[in-house]
PDB file of C-alpha atoms and ligand atoms in Angstrom:
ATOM      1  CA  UNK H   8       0.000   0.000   0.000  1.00 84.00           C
ATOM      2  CA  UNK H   9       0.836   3.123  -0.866  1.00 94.00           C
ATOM      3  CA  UNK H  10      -0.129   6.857   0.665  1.00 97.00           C
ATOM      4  CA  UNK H  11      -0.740  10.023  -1.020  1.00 96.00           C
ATOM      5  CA  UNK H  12       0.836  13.036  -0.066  1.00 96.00           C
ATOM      6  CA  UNK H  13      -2.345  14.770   0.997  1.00 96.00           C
ATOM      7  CA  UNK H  14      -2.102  11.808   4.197  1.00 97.00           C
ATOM      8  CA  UNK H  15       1.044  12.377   5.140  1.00 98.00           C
ATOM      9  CA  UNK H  16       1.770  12.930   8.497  1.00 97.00           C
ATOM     10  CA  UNK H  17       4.439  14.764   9.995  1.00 96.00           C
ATOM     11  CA  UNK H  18       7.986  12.314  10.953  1.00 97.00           C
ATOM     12  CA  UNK H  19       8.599  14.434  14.005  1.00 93.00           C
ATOM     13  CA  UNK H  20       4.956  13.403  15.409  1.00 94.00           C
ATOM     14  CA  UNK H  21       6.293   9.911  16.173  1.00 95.00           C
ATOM     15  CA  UNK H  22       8.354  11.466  19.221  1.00 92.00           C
ATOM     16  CA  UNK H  23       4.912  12.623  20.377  1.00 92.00           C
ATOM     17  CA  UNK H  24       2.968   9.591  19.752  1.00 95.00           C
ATOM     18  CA  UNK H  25       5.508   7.362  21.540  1.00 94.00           C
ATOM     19  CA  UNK H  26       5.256   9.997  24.592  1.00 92.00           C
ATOM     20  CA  UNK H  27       1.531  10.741  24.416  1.00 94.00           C
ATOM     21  CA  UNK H  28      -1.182   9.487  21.608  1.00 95.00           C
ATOM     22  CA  UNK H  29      -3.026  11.959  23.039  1.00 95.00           C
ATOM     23  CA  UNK H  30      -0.472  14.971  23.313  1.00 93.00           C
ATOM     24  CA  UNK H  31       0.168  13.917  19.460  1.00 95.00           C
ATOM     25  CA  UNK H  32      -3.676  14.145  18.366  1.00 95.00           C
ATOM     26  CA  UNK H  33      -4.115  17.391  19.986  1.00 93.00           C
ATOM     27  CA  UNK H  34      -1.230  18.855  18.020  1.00 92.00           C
ATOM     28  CA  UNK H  35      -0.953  17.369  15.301  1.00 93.00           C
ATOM     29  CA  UNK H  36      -5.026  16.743  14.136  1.00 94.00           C
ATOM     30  CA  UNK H  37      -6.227  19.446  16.371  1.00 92.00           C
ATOM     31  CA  UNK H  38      -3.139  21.819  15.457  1.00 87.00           C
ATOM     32  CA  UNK H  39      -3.005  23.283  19.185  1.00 84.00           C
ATOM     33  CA  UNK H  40       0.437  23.959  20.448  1.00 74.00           C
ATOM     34  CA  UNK H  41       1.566  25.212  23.697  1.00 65.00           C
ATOM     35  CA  UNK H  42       5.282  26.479  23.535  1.00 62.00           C
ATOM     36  CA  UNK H  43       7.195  26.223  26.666  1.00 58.00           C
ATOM     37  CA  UNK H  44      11.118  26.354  27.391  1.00 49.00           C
ATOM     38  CA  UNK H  45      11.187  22.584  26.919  1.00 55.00           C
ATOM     39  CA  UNK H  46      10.053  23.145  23.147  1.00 63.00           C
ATOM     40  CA  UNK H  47      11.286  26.389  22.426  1.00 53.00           C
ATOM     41  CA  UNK H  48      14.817  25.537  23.585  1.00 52.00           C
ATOM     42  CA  UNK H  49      14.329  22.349  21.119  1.00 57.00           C
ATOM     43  CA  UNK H  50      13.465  24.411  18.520  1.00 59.00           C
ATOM     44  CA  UNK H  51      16.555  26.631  18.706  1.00 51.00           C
ATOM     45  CA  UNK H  52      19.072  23.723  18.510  1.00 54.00           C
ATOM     46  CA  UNK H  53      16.900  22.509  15.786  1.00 59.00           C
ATOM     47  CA  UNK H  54      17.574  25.663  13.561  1.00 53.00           C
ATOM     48  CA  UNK H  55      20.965  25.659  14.178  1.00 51.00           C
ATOM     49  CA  UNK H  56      21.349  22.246  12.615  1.00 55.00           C
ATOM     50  CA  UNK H  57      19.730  23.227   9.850  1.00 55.00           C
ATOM     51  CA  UNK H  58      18.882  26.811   9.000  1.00 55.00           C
ATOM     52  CA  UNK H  59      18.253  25.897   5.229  1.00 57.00           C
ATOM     53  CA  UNK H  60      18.998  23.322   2.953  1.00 62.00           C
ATOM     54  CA  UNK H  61      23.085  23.165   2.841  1.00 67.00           C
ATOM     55  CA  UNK H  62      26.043  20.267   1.498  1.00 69.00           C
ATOM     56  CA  UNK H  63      29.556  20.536   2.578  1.00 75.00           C
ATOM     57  CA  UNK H  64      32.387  17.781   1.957  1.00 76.00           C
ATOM     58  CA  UNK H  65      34.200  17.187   5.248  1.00 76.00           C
ATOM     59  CA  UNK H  66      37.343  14.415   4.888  1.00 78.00           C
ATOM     60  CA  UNK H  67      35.591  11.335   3.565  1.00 81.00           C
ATOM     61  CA  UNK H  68      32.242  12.556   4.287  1.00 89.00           C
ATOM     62  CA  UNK H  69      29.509  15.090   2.885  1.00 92.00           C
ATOM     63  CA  UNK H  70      27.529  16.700   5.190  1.00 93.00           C
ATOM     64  CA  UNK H  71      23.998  17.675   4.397  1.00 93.00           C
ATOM     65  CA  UNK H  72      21.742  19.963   6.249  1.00 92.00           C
ATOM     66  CA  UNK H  73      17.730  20.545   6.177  1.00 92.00           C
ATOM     67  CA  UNK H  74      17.210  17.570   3.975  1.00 94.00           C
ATOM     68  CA  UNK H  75      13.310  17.092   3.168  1.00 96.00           C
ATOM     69  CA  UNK H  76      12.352  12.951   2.831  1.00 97.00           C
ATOM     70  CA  UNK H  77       9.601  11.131   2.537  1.00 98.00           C
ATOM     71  CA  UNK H  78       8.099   7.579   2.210  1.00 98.00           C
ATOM     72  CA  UNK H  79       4.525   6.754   0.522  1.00 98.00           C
ATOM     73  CA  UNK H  80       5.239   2.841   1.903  1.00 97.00           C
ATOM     74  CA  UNK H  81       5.040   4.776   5.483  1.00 98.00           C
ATOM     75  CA  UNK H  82       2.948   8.096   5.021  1.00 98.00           C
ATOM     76  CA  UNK H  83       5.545  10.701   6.209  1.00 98.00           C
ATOM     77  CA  UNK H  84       7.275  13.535   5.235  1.00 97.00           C
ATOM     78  CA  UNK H  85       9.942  15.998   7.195  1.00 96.00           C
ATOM     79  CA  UNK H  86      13.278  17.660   7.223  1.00 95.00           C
ATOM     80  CA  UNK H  87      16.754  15.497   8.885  1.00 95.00           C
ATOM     81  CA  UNK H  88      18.764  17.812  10.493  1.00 92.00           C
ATOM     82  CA  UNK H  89      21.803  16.474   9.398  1.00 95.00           C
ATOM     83  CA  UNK H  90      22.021  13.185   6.504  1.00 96.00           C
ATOM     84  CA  UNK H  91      25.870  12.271   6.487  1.00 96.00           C
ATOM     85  CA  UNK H  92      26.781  10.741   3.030  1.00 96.00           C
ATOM     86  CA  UNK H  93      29.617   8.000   4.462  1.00 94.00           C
ATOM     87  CA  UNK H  94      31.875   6.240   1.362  1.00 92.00           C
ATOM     88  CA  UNK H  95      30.495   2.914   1.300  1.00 91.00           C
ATOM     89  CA  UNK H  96      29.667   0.225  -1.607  1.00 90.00           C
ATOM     90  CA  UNK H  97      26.251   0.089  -0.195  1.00 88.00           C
ATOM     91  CA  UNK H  98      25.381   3.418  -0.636  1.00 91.00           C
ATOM     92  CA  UNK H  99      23.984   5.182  -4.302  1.00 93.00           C
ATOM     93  CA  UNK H 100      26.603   7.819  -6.604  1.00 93.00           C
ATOM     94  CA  UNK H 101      26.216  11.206  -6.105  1.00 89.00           C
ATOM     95  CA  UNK H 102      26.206  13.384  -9.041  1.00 87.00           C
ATOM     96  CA  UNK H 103      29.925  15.159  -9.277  1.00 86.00           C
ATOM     97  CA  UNK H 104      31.189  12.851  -6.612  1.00 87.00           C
ATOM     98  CA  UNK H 105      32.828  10.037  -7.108  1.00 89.00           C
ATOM     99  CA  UNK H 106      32.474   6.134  -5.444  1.00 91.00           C
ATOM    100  CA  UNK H 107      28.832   5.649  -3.937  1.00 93.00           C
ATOM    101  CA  UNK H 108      27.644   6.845  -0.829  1.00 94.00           C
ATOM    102  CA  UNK H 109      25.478   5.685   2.050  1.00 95.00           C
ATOM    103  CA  UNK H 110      22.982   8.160   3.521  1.00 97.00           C
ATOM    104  CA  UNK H 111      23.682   8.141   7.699  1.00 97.00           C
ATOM    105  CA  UNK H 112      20.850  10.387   9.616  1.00 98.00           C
ATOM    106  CA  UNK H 113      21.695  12.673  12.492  1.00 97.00           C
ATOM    107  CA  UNK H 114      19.347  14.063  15.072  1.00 95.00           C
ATOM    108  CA  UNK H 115      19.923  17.053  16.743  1.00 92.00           C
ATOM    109  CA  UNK H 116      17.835  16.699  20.359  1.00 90.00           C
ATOM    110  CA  UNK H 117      18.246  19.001  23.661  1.00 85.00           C
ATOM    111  CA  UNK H 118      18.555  17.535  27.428  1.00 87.00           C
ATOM    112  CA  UNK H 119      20.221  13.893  27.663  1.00 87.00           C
ATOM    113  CA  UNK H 120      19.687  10.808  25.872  1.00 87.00           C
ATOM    114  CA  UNK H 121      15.772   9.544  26.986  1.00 83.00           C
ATOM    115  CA  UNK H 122      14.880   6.173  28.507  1.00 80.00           C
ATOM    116  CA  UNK H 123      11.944   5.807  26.016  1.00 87.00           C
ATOM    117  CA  UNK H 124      12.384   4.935  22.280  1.00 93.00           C
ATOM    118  CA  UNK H 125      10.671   8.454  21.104  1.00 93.00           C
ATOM    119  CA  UNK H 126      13.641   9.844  19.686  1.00 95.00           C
ATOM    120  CA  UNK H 127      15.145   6.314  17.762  1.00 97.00           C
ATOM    121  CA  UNK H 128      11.414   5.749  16.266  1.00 97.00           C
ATOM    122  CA  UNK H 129      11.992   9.205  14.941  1.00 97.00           C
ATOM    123  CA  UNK H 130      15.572   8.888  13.141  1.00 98.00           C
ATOM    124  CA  UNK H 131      14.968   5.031  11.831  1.00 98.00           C
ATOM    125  CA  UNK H 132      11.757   6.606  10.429  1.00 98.00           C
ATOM    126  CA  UNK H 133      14.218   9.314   8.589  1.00 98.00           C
ATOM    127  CA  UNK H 134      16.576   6.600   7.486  1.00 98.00           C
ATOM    128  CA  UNK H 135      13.570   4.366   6.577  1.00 98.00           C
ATOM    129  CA  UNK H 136      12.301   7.460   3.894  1.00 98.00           C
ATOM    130  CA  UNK H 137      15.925   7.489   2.910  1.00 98.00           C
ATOM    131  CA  UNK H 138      16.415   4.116   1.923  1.00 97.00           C
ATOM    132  CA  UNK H 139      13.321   4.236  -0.017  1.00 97.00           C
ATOM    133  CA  UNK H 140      13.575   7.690  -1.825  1.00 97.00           C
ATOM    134  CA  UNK H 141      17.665   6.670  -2.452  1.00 96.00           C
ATOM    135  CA  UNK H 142      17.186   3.189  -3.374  1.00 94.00           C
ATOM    136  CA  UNK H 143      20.385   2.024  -1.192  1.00 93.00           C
ATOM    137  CA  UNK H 144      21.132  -0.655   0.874  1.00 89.00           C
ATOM    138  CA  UNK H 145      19.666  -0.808   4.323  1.00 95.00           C
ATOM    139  CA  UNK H 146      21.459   1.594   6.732  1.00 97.00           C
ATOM    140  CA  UNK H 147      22.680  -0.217   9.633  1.00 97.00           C
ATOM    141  CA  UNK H 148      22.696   2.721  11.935  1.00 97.00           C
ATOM    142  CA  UNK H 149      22.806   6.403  12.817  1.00 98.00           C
ATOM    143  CA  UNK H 150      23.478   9.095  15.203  1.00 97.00           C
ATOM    144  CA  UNK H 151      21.356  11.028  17.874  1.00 97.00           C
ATOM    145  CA  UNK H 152      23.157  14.058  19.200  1.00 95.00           C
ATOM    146  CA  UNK H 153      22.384  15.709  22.606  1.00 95.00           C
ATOM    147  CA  UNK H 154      22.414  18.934  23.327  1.00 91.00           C
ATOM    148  CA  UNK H 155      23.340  18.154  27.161  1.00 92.00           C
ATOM    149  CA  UNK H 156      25.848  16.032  26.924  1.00 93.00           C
ATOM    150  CA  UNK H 157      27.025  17.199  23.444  1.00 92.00           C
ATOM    151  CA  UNK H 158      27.760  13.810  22.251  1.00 92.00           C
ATOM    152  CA  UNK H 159      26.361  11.847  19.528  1.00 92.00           C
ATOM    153  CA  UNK H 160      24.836   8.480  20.438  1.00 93.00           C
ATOM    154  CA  UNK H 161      24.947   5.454  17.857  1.00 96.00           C
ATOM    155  CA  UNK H 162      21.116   3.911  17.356  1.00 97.00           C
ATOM    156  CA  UNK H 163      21.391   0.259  15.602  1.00 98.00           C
ATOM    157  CA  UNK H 164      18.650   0.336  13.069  1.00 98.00           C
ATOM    158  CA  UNK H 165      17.361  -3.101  13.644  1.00 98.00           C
ATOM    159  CA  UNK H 166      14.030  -5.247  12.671  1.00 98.00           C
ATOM    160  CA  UNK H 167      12.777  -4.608  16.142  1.00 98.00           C
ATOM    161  CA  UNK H 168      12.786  -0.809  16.033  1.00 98.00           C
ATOM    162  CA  UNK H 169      11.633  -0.593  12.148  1.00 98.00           C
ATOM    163  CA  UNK H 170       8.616  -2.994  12.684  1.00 98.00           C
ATOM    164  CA  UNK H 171       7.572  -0.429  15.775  1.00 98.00           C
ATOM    165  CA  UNK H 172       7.497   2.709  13.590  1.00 98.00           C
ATOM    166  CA  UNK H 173       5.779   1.066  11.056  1.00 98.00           C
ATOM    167  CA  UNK H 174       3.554  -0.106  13.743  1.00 98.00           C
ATOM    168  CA  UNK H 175       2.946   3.287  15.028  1.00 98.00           C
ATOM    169  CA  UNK H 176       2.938   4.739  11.846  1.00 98.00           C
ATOM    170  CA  UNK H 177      -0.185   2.539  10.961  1.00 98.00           C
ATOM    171  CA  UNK H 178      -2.136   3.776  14.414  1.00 98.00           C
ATOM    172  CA  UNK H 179      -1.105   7.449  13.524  1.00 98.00           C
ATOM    173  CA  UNK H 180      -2.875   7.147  10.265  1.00 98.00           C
ATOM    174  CA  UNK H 181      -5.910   5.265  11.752  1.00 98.00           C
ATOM    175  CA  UNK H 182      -6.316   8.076  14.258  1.00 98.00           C
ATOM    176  CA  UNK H 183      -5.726  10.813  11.800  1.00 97.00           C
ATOM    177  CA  UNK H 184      -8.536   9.107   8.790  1.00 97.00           C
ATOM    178  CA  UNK H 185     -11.116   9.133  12.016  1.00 97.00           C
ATOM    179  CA  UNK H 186     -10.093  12.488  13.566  1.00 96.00           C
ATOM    180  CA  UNK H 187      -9.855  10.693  16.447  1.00 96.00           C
ATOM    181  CA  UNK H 188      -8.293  12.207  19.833  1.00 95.00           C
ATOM    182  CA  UNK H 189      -7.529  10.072  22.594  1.00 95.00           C
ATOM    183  CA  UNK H 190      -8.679  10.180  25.925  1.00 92.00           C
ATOM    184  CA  UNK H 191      -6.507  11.322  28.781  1.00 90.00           C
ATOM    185  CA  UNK H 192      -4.844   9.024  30.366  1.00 87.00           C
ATOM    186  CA  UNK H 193      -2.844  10.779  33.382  1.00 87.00           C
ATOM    187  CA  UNK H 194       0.552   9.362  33.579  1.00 88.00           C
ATOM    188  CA  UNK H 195       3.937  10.736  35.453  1.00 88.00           C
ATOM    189  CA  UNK H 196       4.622  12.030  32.126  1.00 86.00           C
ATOM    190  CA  UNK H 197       2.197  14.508  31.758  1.00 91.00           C
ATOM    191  CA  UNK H 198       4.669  16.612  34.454  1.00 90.00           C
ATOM    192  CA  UNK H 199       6.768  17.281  31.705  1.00 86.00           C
ATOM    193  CA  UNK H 200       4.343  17.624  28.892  1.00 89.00           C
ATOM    194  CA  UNK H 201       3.977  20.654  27.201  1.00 85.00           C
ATOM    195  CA  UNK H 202       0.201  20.674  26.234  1.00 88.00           C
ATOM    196  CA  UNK H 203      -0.490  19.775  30.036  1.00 88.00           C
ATOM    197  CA  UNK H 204      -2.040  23.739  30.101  1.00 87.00           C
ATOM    198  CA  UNK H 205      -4.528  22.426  27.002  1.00 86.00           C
ATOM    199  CA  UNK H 206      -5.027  19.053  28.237  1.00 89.00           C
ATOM    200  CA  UNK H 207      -6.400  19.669  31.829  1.00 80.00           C
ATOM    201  CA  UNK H 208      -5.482  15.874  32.604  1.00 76.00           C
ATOM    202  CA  UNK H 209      -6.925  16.321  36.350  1.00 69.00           C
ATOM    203  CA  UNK H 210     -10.244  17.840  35.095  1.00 65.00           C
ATOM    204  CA  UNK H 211     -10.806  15.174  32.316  1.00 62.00           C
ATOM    205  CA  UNK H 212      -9.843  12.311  34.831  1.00 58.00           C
ATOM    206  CA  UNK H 213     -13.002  13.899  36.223  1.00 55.00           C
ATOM    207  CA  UNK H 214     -15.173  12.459  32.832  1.00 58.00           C
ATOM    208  CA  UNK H 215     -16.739  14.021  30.316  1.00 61.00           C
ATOM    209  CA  UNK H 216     -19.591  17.314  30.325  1.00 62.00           C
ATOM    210  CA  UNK H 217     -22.118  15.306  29.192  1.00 66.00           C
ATOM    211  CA  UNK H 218     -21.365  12.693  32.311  1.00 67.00           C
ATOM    212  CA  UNK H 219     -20.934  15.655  34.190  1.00 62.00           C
ATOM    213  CA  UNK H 220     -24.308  16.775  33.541  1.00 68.00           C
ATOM    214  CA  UNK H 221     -26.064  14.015  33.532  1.00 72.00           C
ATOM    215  CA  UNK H 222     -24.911  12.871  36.850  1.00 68.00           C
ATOM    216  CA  UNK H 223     -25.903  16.560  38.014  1.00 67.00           C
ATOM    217  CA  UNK H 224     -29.755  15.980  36.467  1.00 73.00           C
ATOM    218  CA  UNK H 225     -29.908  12.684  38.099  1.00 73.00           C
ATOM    219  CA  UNK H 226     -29.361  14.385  41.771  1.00 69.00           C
ATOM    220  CA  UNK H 227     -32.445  16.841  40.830  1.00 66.00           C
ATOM    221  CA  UNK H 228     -35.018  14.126  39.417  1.00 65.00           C
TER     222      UNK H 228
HETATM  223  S1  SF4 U  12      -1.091  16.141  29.883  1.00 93.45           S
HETATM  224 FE1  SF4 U  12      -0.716  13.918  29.982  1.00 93.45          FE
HETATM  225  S2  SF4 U  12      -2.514  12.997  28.970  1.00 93.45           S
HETATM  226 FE2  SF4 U  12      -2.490  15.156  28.443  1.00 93.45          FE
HETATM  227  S3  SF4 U  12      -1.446  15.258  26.479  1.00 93.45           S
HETATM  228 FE3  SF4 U  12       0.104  15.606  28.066  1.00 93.45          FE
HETATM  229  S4  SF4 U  12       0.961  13.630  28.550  1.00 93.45           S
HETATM  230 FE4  SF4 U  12      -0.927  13.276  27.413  1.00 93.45          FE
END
């Protein structure tokens, strides 16, 4: 199966999703956004990697920045912030270059390296659109690079980790064709979630208005 581009959904969603279906349907198919320092700090280390599209050679590499990819096999689009072309007989020729080349993603993130999967589901999902808009051989792995610790972490690209974005990628675009958001479901995480301010996780534990109301009719009858 293929998608079109009109349902495409947006590669840097799957960070949400894997955090919060919830906090994902709210921003992404409900478009509301609540910037706090958590994002907005993101954000800035984000254009830094990659104020516009930009290739550079450096020793036996070539660097590219803002990259746009896609896959119709998974529904996505979005921009890498970095796509290092390593030498490699693996990898697809490169007009003016010589040898063939093998398209490595790297993700710029701020804080430390996360317990959850959020940010590898995002960069295999990059190198997944690669592989398919390139036609090369299957990257093995690529880099996530923290702003905290400003080091870059190697993420093994493996059958485990594919099959769970295309996974999620499948729920995403079931959600998305039914406009669907989900309930709340209060977690630890929802300390540190930005859209906590549009959420109201403590009120909606509380059901919905139309429970709400009908409970309230009931005590009058
Ligand atoms: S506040 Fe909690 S339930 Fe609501 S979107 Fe954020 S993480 Fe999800």
């Amino acid at each position: 199966m293929e998608y079109s581009e009109e349902e495409f959904l947006s590669i840097a969603g799957l960070q949400h999703f894997a955090f919060c279906r919830r906090q994902w349907a709210l921003a992404y198919l409900e478009m509301q956004w609540n910037e706090n320092l958590r994002t907005a700090e993101g954000h800035i280390l984000h254009e830094n990697a990659h104020d516009s599209f930009s290739a550079e050679k450096r020793g036996d590499r070539i660097i590219s920045r803002g990259m746009a990819v896609f896959s119709r096999r998974l529904g996505v689009n979005g921009v890498c912030d970095i796509v290092e072309f390593h030498a490699s007989p693996h990898g697809v020729p490169i007009f003016g270059r010589e040898g063939k080349w093998l398209p490595v993603p790297v993700e710029y993130k701020r804080g430390a390296p996360k317990e959850n999967d959020a940010d590898r589901l995002q960069l295999c999902c990059q190198a997944m659109c690669l592989e398919e808009m390139l036609l090369c051989g299957e990257i093995p792995k690529a880099y996530l690079y923290y702003g905290e610790t400003a080091r870059r972490t190697a993420v093994p690209l493996d059958e485990a980790l594919r099959g769970k974005v295309a996974a999620m990628l499948s729920e995403m675009h079931e959600l998305s064709r039914r406009k669907y958001t989900p309930r709340v479901k209060p977690a630890k995480s929802c300390n540190a979630c930005s859209l906590k301010g549009l959420c109201l996780p403590k009120l909606c534990r509380g059901g919905s208005a139309a429970d709400y109301l009908k409970k309230r009719l009931e005590e009058f009858s």
